[in-house]
XYZ file of C-alpha atoms in Angstrom:
131
model
C 10.823 4.443 -12.712
C 7.395 3.457 -11.445
C 7.375 0.064 -13.047
C 10.713 -0.908 -11.626
C 9.698 0.059 -8.162
C 6.472 -1.879 -8.382
C 8.329 -4.856 -9.825
C 10.621 -4.675 -6.768
C 7.720 -4.614 -4.423
C 6.086 -7.487 -6.378
C 9.334 -9.520 -6.103
C 9.498 -8.950 -2.431
C 5.792 -9.544 -1.346
C 4.710 -12.310 -3.808
C 6.720 -15.138 -2.174
C 5.284 -14.131 1.182
C 1.750 -14.139 -0.006
C 2.392 -17.559 -1.988
C 3.797 -18.879 1.415
C 0.521 -18.110 3.193
C -1.411 -19.701 0.268
C -2.989 -16.344 -0.909
C -2.717 -14.602 -4.224
C -0.595 -11.399 -4.979
C -1.623 -9.319 -8.042
C 0.026 -6.221 -9.400
C -1.614 -3.974 -12.056
C -0.119 -1.052 -13.725
C -2.427 0.751 -16.186
C -0.894 1.424 -19.609
C -1.214 5.264 -19.152
C 1.092 5.352 -16.110
C 4.170 7.117 -17.104
C 7.503 5.358 -16.503
C 9.141 8.284 -14.871
C 7.499 10.439 -12.029
C 8.855 13.571 -10.233
C 8.636 12.896 -6.573
C 10.317 10.975 -3.771
C 10.034 7.297 -5.030
C 11.705 6.297 -1.922
C 8.805 7.500 0.280
C 6.081 6.454 -2.015
C 7.709 2.997 -2.043
C 7.935 3.040 1.846
C 4.153 3.703 2.052
C 3.095 1.255 -0.409
C 5.572 -1.235 1.165
C 3.813 -0.784 4.677
C 0.371 -0.928 3.022
C 1.357 -4.244 1.342
C 2.878 -5.569 4.631
C -0.393 -5.033 6.580
C -2.473 -6.457 3.783
C -0.279 -9.676 3.420
C -0.305 -10.062 7.165
C -4.007 -9.733 7.869
C -5.141 -11.697 4.812
C -5.577 -15.392 5.336
C -7.362 -16.460 2.156
C -8.038 -14.832 -1.306
C -5.696 -12.106 -2.529
C -3.795 -8.963 -2.075
C -3.659 -6.519 -5.091
C -1.591 -3.510 -5.841
C -2.924 -1.204 -8.620
C -1.314 1.721 -10.070
C -3.310 4.164 -12.272
C -2.860 7.638 -13.682
C -5.183 10.406 -14.389
C -3.911 13.271 -16.571
C -4.189 16.603 -15.009
C -2.560 18.832 -17.456
C 0.239 19.088 -19.993
C 2.937 16.649 -18.890
C 1.260 16.115 -15.523
C -0.730 13.144 -14.178
C -2.089 12.106 -10.797
C -0.534 8.766 -9.855
C -2.669 6.605 -7.679
C -1.509 3.388 -5.730
C -4.180 1.294 -4.507
C -3.732 -1.678 -2.198
C -6.726 -3.937 -1.645
C -7.233 -7.400 0.006
C -9.705 -9.977 1.010
C -8.401 -9.802 4.862
C -10.508 -9.155 7.874
C -11.283 -5.757 6.942
C -11.481 -2.532 9.089
C -14.601 -0.850 10.602
C -15.555 2.824 9.385
C -14.923 3.781 13.029
C -11.397 2.298 12.981
C -10.514 3.798 9.657
C -10.880 7.295 11.055
C -8.204 6.337 13.762
C -5.891 4.413 11.541
C -3.500 7.076 10.984
C -3.051 8.073 14.532
C 0.244 7.108 16.398
C 0.408 3.196 16.903
C -3.150 2.727 16.207
C -4.336 -0.883 15.314
C -7.899 -1.824 14.160
C -10.024 -3.489 16.822
C -10.524 -6.720 14.894
C -6.882 -6.960 13.978
C -4.747 -9.786 15.179
C -2.905 -9.118 18.438
C 0.678 -8.220 17.669
C 3.156 -6.779 20.071
C 3.540 -2.930 19.898
C 7.163 -3.319 18.336
C 5.552 -5.153 15.264
C 3.112 -2.527 14.619
C 3.684 -0.099 11.626
C 3.731 3.621 12.549
C 0.621 4.678 10.423
C 0.906 8.241 11.447
C 4.190 8.470 9.607
C 2.651 7.212 6.548
C -0.085 9.756 6.802
C 2.490 12.572 7.263
C 4.319 11.382 4.135
C 1.110 11.113 2.123
C 0.113 14.624 3.377
C 3.514 16.056 2.387
C 2.750 14.994 -1.180
C -0.904 16.353 -1.139
C -2.338 12.872 -1.228
């Protein structure tokens, strides 16, 4: 259930955002189906990691998770999960390297390597699902 998964993510990350003094918003379009076929555990993992980085690198403003759907045929839809924030941002050059093994954007806060999320694994998961 997509809405249940998003609700769990919201309950997890909203307190962290509130503790930092930033907003946390979740939006699910009305046309998003409740049930989807796919590996919700992997989808949740990727969205979790994106939210983690968004909350970590946002010091003011908000983090937003938006879920939308585009019908692609009979009983089929393309579901999009979008994470946006008002954090430090990432340069275009850094974006091209973001999904390589243990890459961190140049203007990111310095965290020890063990605290960095393996973006290359997220890219592999997304590629597996054709995203």
